[in-house]
Amino acid sequence: MELETHSFNIKTRGNCDIIDITSQIENLIDNSGFTEGSVLVFAGGSTAGITTIEYEPGLLEDYPAFFDKIIPVNINYHHDNTWHDGNGHSHVRAAIQGASLTVPFINGSMLLGTWQQIIFMDFDNRSRNRQITVQITGNKF
Amino acid sequence: MELETHSFNIKTRGNCDIIDITSQIENLIDNSGFTEGSVLVFAGGSTAGITTIEYEPGLLEDYPAFFDKIIPVNINYHHDNTWHDGNGHSHVRAAIQGASLTVPFINGSMLLGTWQQIIFMDFDNRSRNRQITVQITGNKF
Amino acid sequence: MELETHSFNIKTRGNCDIIDITSQIENLIDNSGFTEGSVLVFAGGSTAGITTIEYEPGLLEDYPAFFDKIIPVNINYHHDNTWHDGNGHSHVRAAIQGASLTVPFINGSMLLGTWQQIIFMDFDNRSRNRQITVQITGNKF
């Protein structure tokens, strides 16, 4: 078994911006030559998350609406007393979503469902440049 | 270190059906001969999730009731404008629950708590046949 | 590639007590001699969770307040009909938070953001002694 650690950068608009990062991860697996193993996708930072969803326009409205409802922007957060940057909700959303995801692959292909994409979600309240880590572990033969 | 990728199928009733898949995973570890490592459990598809819970009748009511409350069935989802299949809530529930779980094991036994089972949750709004991937990584000696 | 399974114990106060366990994990990586790989952090037990957050006093109030709102203590849970231990909410909170987290590292350092700490959350309704598993996988050269 071998492992390789890669990364790539994306620009986001913040405010629950959802970015489909599936193809970037597929390309890294393709180019690495790994055939069987798993890929760990990790978001460094405390206002972002990683999960899977069907990446279609309806859910790109529904999923942010869910966060707006259960973790509203316009209530008081003690976090804002510490930093005054108005993103208390961003931190709470990121903590419940989670910063990492691991996906298995065989024959060089991730075992995702047909309508299942890997997404990066930026919960911060402003545009951000983000680095995503992709660590591939497995066999090359 | 070595890795093996296995899978098994289950039939679910959908609608927050919770299936205890702990024994299937234990059997795969037992039969593989791995002694120390980790097992990655992955749900392919965008309307299902994996987590751990105490698998007892009370929580099998409480956990679905929690999803019914924070992500109701009977509100409008933009997703349904795209597909008209009435399962917008299923997708939102799956995205917040998460599709993968990794559990460490030593001496061939997963380090679960006594009352902690691995569950597959089917959030779709109909009965489904599901394939679950179980990738075991570690040492066999 | 090699792997090592470690553990350490913490005492918690329960009731959404949030413990920063980043330095214990950093020390285990440092002492192991691993340079590149990933660390799997796992909470055995069905009333605890693992995630990342900015560990500062404001969020230590905001994150428990979020759980109090969406999974209240003082409603009826069927779980309590089974065990009468009053911690139905603890189980539901743990199931949605998740019991495991995997973090990549290179040059012996985890790729966490500057304000991103790894936390153990104890959702039980009483003080507990907890064992946390830390499994390190990767290369030592």
Short mmCIF file of C-alpha atoms in Angstrom, two decimals:
data_model
loop_
_atom_site.label_atom_id
_atom_site.label_comp_id
_atom_site.label_asym_id
_atom_site.label_seq_id
_atom_site.Cartn_x
_atom_site.Cartn_y
_atom_site.Cartn_z
CA MET A 1 0.00 0.00 0.00
CA GLU A 2 1.02 3.56 -0.71
CA LEU A 3 -0.30 7.02 0.02
CA GLU A 4 -0.14 10.40 -1.68
CA THR A 5 -1.28 13.78 -0.34
CA HIS A 6 -2.56 16.32 -2.86
CA SER A 7 -4.43 19.61 -2.63
CA PHE A 8 -6.24 22.07 -4.83
CA ASN A 9 -7.68 25.55 -4.38
CA ILE A 10 -11.14 26.94 -5.01
CA LYS A 11 -12.65 30.38 -4.74
CA THR A 12 -16.04 30.55 -3.01
CA ARG A 13 -18.68 33.22 -2.45
CA GLY A 14 -19.29 32.13 1.18
CA ASN A 15 -22.83 32.21 2.65
CA CYS A 16 -23.53 28.50 2.09
CA ASP A 17 -21.90 28.43 -1.34
CA ILE A 18 -21.87 24.80 -2.49
CA ILE A 19 -19.06 23.71 -4.83
CA ASP A 20 -19.05 20.36 -6.64
CA ILE A 21 -15.49 19.05 -6.23
CA THR A 22 -16.09 15.53 -7.56
CA SER A 23 -14.23 15.94 -10.85
CA GLN A 24 -11.12 17.41 -9.21
CA ILE A 25 -10.95 14.36 -6.93
CA GLU A 26 -11.59 11.93 -9.80
CA ASN A 27 -8.75 13.54 -11.74
CA LEU A 28 -6.34 13.22 -8.82
CA ILE A 29 -7.17 9.49 -8.51
CA ASP A 30 -6.84 9.01 -12.28
CA ASN A 31 -3.48 10.76 -12.45
CA SER A 32 -2.11 8.97 -9.38
CA GLY A 33 -2.42 5.47 -10.83
CA PHE A 34 -4.11 4.09 -7.70
CA THR A 35 -6.59 1.33 -8.53
CA GLU A 36 -8.11 0.29 -5.18
CA GLY A 37 -8.26 2.23 -1.95
CA SER A 38 -9.86 5.28 -0.39
CA VAL A 39 -9.68 9.03 -0.72
CA LEU A 40 -9.81 11.32 2.31
CA VAL A 41 -11.19 14.78 1.51
CA PHE A 42 -10.50 17.35 4.21
CA ALA A 43 -11.45 21.01 4.66
CA GLY A 44 -8.91 22.91 6.74
CA GLY A 45 -10.68 25.75 8.56
CA SER A 46 -13.54 26.10 11.00
CA THR A 47 -16.23 27.61 8.73
CA ALA A 48 -16.46 25.00 5.96
CA GLY A 49 -17.70 21.43 5.54
CA ILE A 50 -17.59 18.41 3.24
CA THR A 51 -20.43 16.02 2.41
CA THR A 52 -22.20 14.41 -0.55
CA ILE A 53 -25.44 15.52 -2.22
CA GLU A 54 -27.18 15.33 -5.58
CA TYR A 55 -25.78 18.47 -7.17
CA GLU A 56 -28.87 19.89 -8.88
CA PRO A 57 -30.34 23.43 -8.74
CA GLY A 58 -33.24 22.56 -6.42
CA LEU A 59 -31.10 21.13 -3.64
CA LEU A 60 -28.63 24.02 -4.01
CA GLU A 61 -31.53 26.10 -2.63
CA ASP A 62 -32.98 23.53 -0.24
CA TYR A 63 -29.80 22.65 1.63
CA PRO A 64 -28.83 26.28 2.46
CA ALA A 65 -32.48 26.93 3.43
CA PHE A 66 -32.21 24.08 5.94
CA PHE A 67 -29.17 25.71 7.56
CA ASP A 68 -30.87 29.12 7.57
CA LYS A 69 -33.74 27.56 9.48
CA ILE A 70 -31.94 25.51 12.14
CA ILE A 71 -28.88 27.80 12.58
CA PRO A 72 -30.14 31.30 11.69
CA VAL A 73 -27.87 34.15 10.67
CA ASN A 74 -29.77 36.83 12.57
CA ILE A 75 -29.71 35.65 16.16
CA ASN A 76 -27.07 36.47 18.75
CA TYR A 77 -24.00 34.26 18.98
CA HIS A 78 -21.52 34.53 21.84
CA HIS A 79 -18.81 33.96 19.23
CA ASP A 80 -19.44 37.45 17.92
CA ASN A 81 -18.66 38.89 21.34
CA THR A 82 -15.19 37.37 20.98
CA TRP A 83 -14.34 38.38 17.41
CA HIS A 84 -17.09 40.77 16.18
CA ASP A 85 -16.89 39.24 12.71
CA GLY A 86 -20.57 38.25 12.51
CA ASN A 87 -19.97 34.62 11.57
CA GLY A 88 -21.04 32.72 14.69
CA HIS A 89 -23.58 30.84 12.60
CA SER A 90 -20.82 29.81 10.15
CA HIS A 91 -18.88 28.05 12.91
CA VAL A 92 -21.90 26.21 14.31
CA ARG A 93 -22.92 25.05 10.82
CA ALA A 94 -19.41 23.80 10.06
CA ALA A 95 -19.15 21.88 13.35
CA ILE A 96 -22.35 19.92 12.72
CA GLN A 97 -21.60 19.29 9.02
CA GLY A 98 -18.09 17.98 9.59
CA ALA A 99 -14.77 18.72 7.90
CA SER A 100 -13.88 15.37 6.38
CA LEU A 101 -15.23 12.61 4.15
CA THR A 102 -13.69 9.31 3.08
CA VAL A 103 -14.82 7.59 -0.14
CA PRO A 104 -13.69 4.11 -1.27
CA PHE A 105 -12.70 3.37 -4.88
CA ILE A 106 -12.06 0.23 -6.94
CA ASN A 107 -10.73 -0.02 -10.49
CA GLY A 108 -9.82 3.64 -10.11
CA SER A 109 -13.48 4.71 -9.69
CA MET A 110 -15.10 6.07 -6.54
CA LEU A 111 -18.10 4.05 -5.36
CA LEU A 112 -20.44 7.03 -5.41
CA GLY A 113 -24.07 6.67 -6.43
CA THR A 114 -25.09 7.89 -9.87
CA TRP A 115 -26.56 11.12 -8.48
CA GLN A 116 -24.13 11.59 -5.60
CA GLN A 117 -21.52 14.33 -5.81
CA ILE A 118 -18.85 15.39 -3.30
CA ILE A 119 -19.36 18.99 -2.22
CA PHE A 120 -17.40 21.63 -0.37
CA MET A 121 -19.68 23.99 1.56
CA ASP A 122 -18.44 27.42 2.54
CA PHE A 123 -20.39 28.63 5.58
CA ASP A 124 -18.36 31.81 6.12
CA ASN A 125 -20.07 35.16 5.65
CA ARG A 126 -17.73 36.38 2.90
CA SER A 127 -15.88 35.22 -0.20
CA ARG A 128 -12.91 32.96 0.57
CA ASN A 129 -10.01 31.23 -1.13
CA ARG A 130 -9.93 27.65 0.16
CA GLN A 131 -7.43 24.82 -0.01
CA ILE A 132 -8.83 21.29 0.00
CA THR A 133 -6.65 18.33 0.94
CA VAL A 134 -7.08 15.03 -0.92
CA GLN A 135 -5.14 12.10 0.51
CA ILE A 136 -5.25 8.89 -1.53
CA THR A 137 -4.38 5.58 0.13
CA GLY A 138 -4.34 2.17 -1.52
CA ASN A 139 -2.76 -0.07 -4.12
CA LYS A 140 -1.48 0.83 -7.58
CA PHE A 141 -1.63 -2.67 -9.10
CA MET B 1 -0.52 -3.28 5.35
CA GLU B 2 -3.20 -4.62 3.07
CA LEU B 3 -6.71 -3.66 2.03
CA GLU B 4 -9.80 -5.51 0.88
CA THR B 5 -13.03 -4.08 -0.51
CA HIS B 6 -16.25 -5.97 0.20
CA SER B 7 -19.95 -5.21 -0.15
CA PHE B 8 -23.31 -6.59 0.87
CA ASN B 9 -26.91 -5.81 0.02
CA ILE B 10 -29.89 -4.99 2.20
CA LYS B 11 -33.54 -4.36 1.50
CA THR B 12 -35.04 -1.35 3.27
CA ARG B 13 -38.53 0.10 3.69
CA GLY B 14 -37.30 3.70 3.21
CA ASN B 15 -38.85 6.55 5.25
CA CYS B 16 -36.10 6.65 7.90
CA ASP B 17 -35.80 2.88 8.10
CA ILE B 18 -32.86 2.10 10.38
CA ILE B 19 -30.93 -1.15 9.76
CA ASP B 20 -28.36 -2.51 12.20
CA ILE B 21 -25.42 -3.59 9.99
CA THR B 22 -22.92 -4.26 12.78
CA SER B 23 -22.90 -8.05 12.51
CA GLN B 24 -22.38 -8.05 8.73
CA ILE B 25 -19.31 -5.84 9.21
CA GLU B 26 -18.01 -7.95 12.11
CA ASN B 27 -18.32 -11.05 9.94
CA LEU B 28 -16.40 -9.44 7.08
CA ILE B 29 -13.57 -8.52 9.46
CA ASP B 30 -13.59 -12.02 11.01
CA ASN B 31 -13.49 -13.76 7.65
CA SER B 32 -10.77 -11.47 6.25
CA GLY B 33 -8.17 -12.36 8.85
CA PHE B 34 -7.29 -8.71 9.56
CA THR B 35 -6.26 -8.18 13.17
CA GLU B 36 -5.56 -4.43 13.48
CA GLY B 37 -6.79 -1.59 11.27
CA SER B 38 -9.92 0.25 10.31
CA VAL B 39 -13.11 -0.41 8.42
CA LEU B 40 -14.63 2.19 6.11
CA VAL B 41 -18.41 1.81 5.74
CA PHE B 42 -19.85 3.74 2.80
CA ALA B 43 -23.38 4.28 1.48
CA GLY B 44 -23.44 4.90 -2.25
CA GLY B 45 -26.44 7.08 -3.09
CA SER B 46 -27.73 10.51 -2.11
CA THR B 47 -30.71 9.50 0.09
CA ALA B 48 -29.02 7.32 2.73
CA GLY B 49 -26.64 7.75 5.64
CA ILE B 50 -24.37 5.87 8.03
CA THR B 51 -23.83 6.54 11.74
CA THR B 52 -23.79 4.79 15.11
CA ILE B 53 -26.57 4.60 17.69
CA GLU B 54 -27.82 2.35 20.48
CA TYR B 55 -30.09 0.08 18.47
CA GLU B 56 -33.09 -0.24 20.80
CA PRO B 57 -36.82 0.27 20.06
CA GLY B 58 -37.12 3.68 21.75
CA LEU B 59 -34.39 5.35 19.71
CA LEU B 60 -35.73 3.73 16.54
CA GLU B 61 -38.71 6.05 17.10
CA ASP B 62 -36.82 9.04 18.52
CA TYR B 63 -34.21 9.40 15.79
CA PRO B 64 -36.71 9.45 12.88
CA ALA B 65 -38.89 11.86 14.92
CA PHE B 66 -35.91 14.21 15.13
CA PHE B 67 -35.56 14.22 11.34
CA ASP B 68 -39.32 14.70 10.90
CA LYS B 69 -39.06 17.79 13.08
CA ILE B 70 -36.00 19.56 11.66
CA ILE B 71 -36.40 18.44 8.01
CA PRO B 72 -40.17 17.92 7.55
CA VAL B 73 -41.67 15.79 4.81
CA ASN B 74 -44.58 18.13 4.12
CA ILE B 75 -42.96 21.41 3.20
CA ASN B 76 -41.96 22.53 -0.30
CA TYR B 77 -38.53 21.57 -1.59
CA HIS B 78 -37.10 23.02 -4.79
CA HIS B 79 -35.72 19.56 -5.47
CA ASP B 80 -39.24 18.38 -6.22
CA ASN B 81 -39.54 21.02 -8.95
CA THR B 82 -36.60 19.29 -10.66
CA TRP B 83 -37.64 15.65 -10.34
CA HIS B 84 -41.23 15.54 -8.98
CA ASP B 85 -40.37 12.46 -6.92
CA GLY B 86 -41.35 13.94 -3.56
CA ASN B 87 -38.09 13.13 -1.79
CA GLY B 88 -36.47 16.54 -1.30
CA HIS B 89 -36.42 15.91 2.45
CA SER B 90 -34.59 12.61 1.87
CA HIS B 91 -31.69 14.37 0.17
CA VAL B 92 -31.36 17.08 2.82
CA ARG B 93 -31.43 14.48 5.60
CA ALA B 94 -28.76 12.37 3.88
CA ALA B 95 -26.46 15.35 3.31
CA ILE B 96 -26.44 16.34 6.99
CA GLN B 97 -26.13 12.74 8.26
CA GLY B 98 -23.19 11.82 6.02
CA ALA B 99 -22.49 8.82 3.84
CA SER B 100 -19.42 7.32 5.48
CA LEU B 101 -18.08 6.11 8.81
CA THR B 102 -14.68 4.73 9.76
CA VAL B 103 -14.27 2.46 12.79
CA PRO B 104 -10.92 1.22 14.17
CA PHE B 105 -10.39 -2.39 15.27
CA ILE B 106 -7.73 -4.28 17.23
CA ASN B 107 -7.44 -8.04 17.81
CA GLY B 108 -10.08 -8.36 15.10
CA SER B 109 -12.72 -6.48 17.16
CA MET B 110 -14.15 -3.06 16.41
CA LEU B 111 -13.67 -0.53 19.23
CA LEU B 112 -17.39 0.21 19.52
CA GLY B 113 -19.00 0.90 22.87
CA THR B 114 -21.12 -1.85 24.42
CA TRP B 115 -24.37 -0.19 23.34
CA GLN B 116 -23.12 1.30 20.07
CA GLN B 117 -24.24 -0.23 16.78
CA ILE B 118 -23.44 0.78 13.19
CA ILE B 119 -26.61 1.69 11.34
CA PHE B 120 -27.61 2.30 7.74
CA MET B 121 -30.46 4.84 7.48
CA ASP B 122 -32.63 4.92 4.41
CA PHE B 123 -34.13 8.41 4.02
CA ASP B 124 -35.76 7.76 0.65
CA ASN B 125 -39.57 7.83 0.44
CA ARG B 126 -39.91 4.25 -0.81
CA SER B 127 -38.52 0.75 -0.38
CA ARG B 128 -35.01 0.32 -1.79
CA ASN B 129 -32.38 -2.33 -2.42
CA ARG B 130 -29.08 -0.93 -1.18
CA GLN B 131 -25.46 -1.95 -1.58
CA ILE B 132 -23.10 -1.07 1.26
CA THR B 133 -19.34 -0.95 0.73
CA VAL B 134 -17.04 -2.17 3.50
CA GLN B 135 -13.35 -1.51 2.91
CA ILE B 136 -10.97 -3.04 5.45
CA THR B 137 -7.42 -1.68 5.80
CA GLY B 138 -4.74 -2.93 8.17
CA ASN B 139 -2.49 -5.78 9.18
CA LYS B 140 -3.18 -9.50 9.17
CA PHE B 141 -0.53 -10.56 11.68
CA MET C 1 2.89 2.00 5.22
CA GLU C 2 2.38 1.22 8.89
CA LEU C 3 -0.32 1.72 11.47
CA GLU C 4 -0.42 2.18 15.23
CA THR C 5 -3.46 2.22 17.52
CA HIS C 6 -3.26 4.41 20.62
CA SER C 7 -5.78 5.65 23.18
CA PHE C 8 -6.06 8.14 26.01
CA ASN C 9 -8.63 8.88 28.70
CA ILE C 10 -10.43 12.06 29.65
CA LYS C 11 -12.86 12.97 32.39
CA THR C 12 -15.88 14.99 31.27
CA ARG C 13 -18.77 16.76 33.00
CA GLY C 14 -21.33 15.53 30.43
CA ASN C 15 -24.21 17.81 29.32
CA CYS C 16 -22.52 18.98 26.11
CA ASP C 17 -19.11 19.33 27.72
CA ILE C 18 -16.62 20.16 24.94
CA ILE C 19 -13.02 19.01 25.39
CA ASP C 20 -10.18 20.19 23.13
CA ILE C 21 -8.19 17.01 22.37
CA THR C 22 -5.94 18.48 19.65
CA SER C 23 -2.72 18.51 21.67
CA GLN C 24 -3.09 14.90 22.82
CA ILE C 25 -3.41 13.83 19.18
CA GLU C 26 -0.50 16.03 18.08
CA ASN C 27 1.66 14.45 20.77
CA LEU C 28 0.76 10.92 19.67
CA ILE C 29 1.73 11.76 16.07
CA ASP C 30 4.97 13.42 17.23
CA ASN C 31 5.95 10.49 19.41
CA SER C 32 5.09 7.89 16.77
CA GLY C 33 7.56 9.15 14.19
CA PHE C 34 4.95 9.12 11.39
CA THR C 35 5.59 11.89 8.84
CA GLU C 36 2.75 11.57 6.29
CA GLY C 37 -0.62 9.92 6.68
CA SER C 38 -3.90 10.27 8.52
CA VAL C 39 -5.19 10.00 12.06
CA LEU C 40 -8.54 8.40 12.84
CA VAL C 41 -10.10 9.74 16.06
CA PHE C 42 -12.94 7.58 17.38
CA ALA C 43 -15.33 7.89 20.31
CA GLY C 44 -16.50 4.51 21.58
CA GLY C 45 -19.98 4.90 23.10
CA SER C 46 -23.37 6.07 21.92
CA THR C 47 -23.60 9.41 23.78
CA ALA C 48 -20.49 11.22 22.53
CA GLY C 49 -19.23 12.77 19.32
CA ILE C 50 -16.11 14.07 17.57
CA THR C 51 -15.82 17.12 15.30
CA THR C 52 -13.74 20.27 14.77
CA ILE C 53 -14.53 23.80 15.92
CA GLU C 54 -12.75 27.00 16.86
CA TYR C 55 -12.24 26.37 20.57
CA GLU C 56 -13.05 29.77 22.05
CA PRO C 57 -15.42 30.70 24.92
CA GLY C 58 -18.21 32.09 22.72
CA LEU C 59 -18.64 28.95 20.64
CA LEU C 60 -18.42 26.80 23.78
CA GLU C 61 -21.79 28.42 24.62
CA ASP C 62 -23.19 28.66 21.09
CA TYR C 63 -22.68 25.05 20.05
CA PRO C 64 -24.41 23.51 23.11
CA ALA C 65 -27.20 26.11 22.71
CA PHE C 66 -27.75 24.83 19.16
CA PHE C 67 -28.19 21.27 20.46
CA ASP C 68 -30.51 22.46 23.24
CA LYS C 69 -32.69 24.08 20.58
CA ILE C 70 -32.93 21.34 17.95
CA ILE C 71 -32.76 18.32 20.32
CA PRO C 72 -34.23 19.58 23.61
CA VAL C 73 -33.59 17.93 26.97
CA ASN C 74 -37.11 18.40 28.27
CA ILE C 75 -39.29 16.61 25.75
CA ASN C 76 -40.33 12.97 25.85
CA TYR C 77 -38.05 10.38 24.29
CA HIS C 78 -39.12 6.78 23.77
CA HIS C 79 -35.59 5.82 24.76
CA ASP C 80 -36.43 6.77 28.34
CA ASN C 81 -39.26 4.24 28.33
CA THR C 82 -36.64 1.56 27.69
CA TRP C 83 -33.95 2.58 30.18
CA HIS C 84 -35.39 5.36 32.39
CA ASP C 85 -32.00 7.08 32.47
CA GLY C 86 -33.21 10.41 31.09
CA ASN C 87 -30.64 10.66 28.30
CA GLY C 88 -32.69 10.14 25.15
CA HIS C 89 -31.51 13.53 23.89
CA SER C 90 -27.88 12.46 24.42
CA HIS C 91 -28.26 9.53 22.04
CA VAL C 92 -29.98 11.57 19.32
CA ARG C 93 -27.33 14.30 19.55
CA ALA C 94 -24.51 11.76 19.31
CA ALA C 95 -26.05 10.03 16.28
CA ILE C 96 -26.27 13.24 14.25
CA GLN C 97 -22.83 14.52 15.34
CA GLY C 98 -20.97 11.30 14.49
CA ALA C 99 -18.41 9.26 16.38
CA SER C 100 -15.36 9.52 14.14
CA LEU C 101 -13.14 12.03 12.37
CA THR C 102 -10.14 11.50 10.10
CA VAL C 103 -7.50 14.22 9.70
CA PRO C 104 -4.59 14.10 7.22
CA PHE C 105 -1.04 15.13 8.19
CA ILE C 106 2.19 15.86 6.32
CA ASN C 107 5.65 16.54 7.77
CA GLY C 108 4.19 15.28 11.04
CA SER C 109 1.64 18.14 11.24
CA MET C 110 -2.12 17.82 10.90
CA LEU C 111 -3.59 19.97 8.12
CA LEU C 112 -5.99 21.77 10.44
CA GLY C 113 -6.83 25.44 9.94
CA THR C 114 -5.24 27.95 12.30
CA TRP C 115 -8.44 28.27 14.37
CA GLN C 116 -9.63 24.69 14.01
CA GLN C 117 -9.40 22.33 16.98
CA ILE C 118 -10.45 18.69 17.33
CA ILE C 119 -13.08 18.33 20.03
CA PHE C 120 -14.69 15.49 21.97
CA MET C 121 -18.28 16.30 22.93
CA ASP C 122 -19.92 14.47 25.79
CA PHE C 123 -23.70 14.52 25.32
CA ASP C 124 -24.50 12.24 28.27
CA ASN C 125 -26.43 13.69 31.19
CA ARG C 126 -23.74 13.00 33.78
CA SER C 127 -19.99 13.06 34.34
CA ARG C 128 -18.15 10.30 32.47
CA ASN C 129 -14.69 8.80 32.08
CA ARG C 130 -14.07 8.36 28.38
CA GLN C 131 -11.49 6.51 26.30
CA ILE C 132 -10.63 7.98 22.91
CA THR C 133 -9.01 5.84 20.22
CA VAL C 134 -6.38 7.41 17.95
CA GLN C 135 -5.25 5.24 15.06
CA ILE C 136 -2.36 6.61 12.98
CA THR C 137 -1.77 5.26 9.46
CA GLY C 138 0.99 6.33 7.09
CA ASN C 139 4.71 6.47 6.41
CA LYS C 140 7.57 7.06 8.83
CA PHE C 141 10.17 8.23 6.30
#
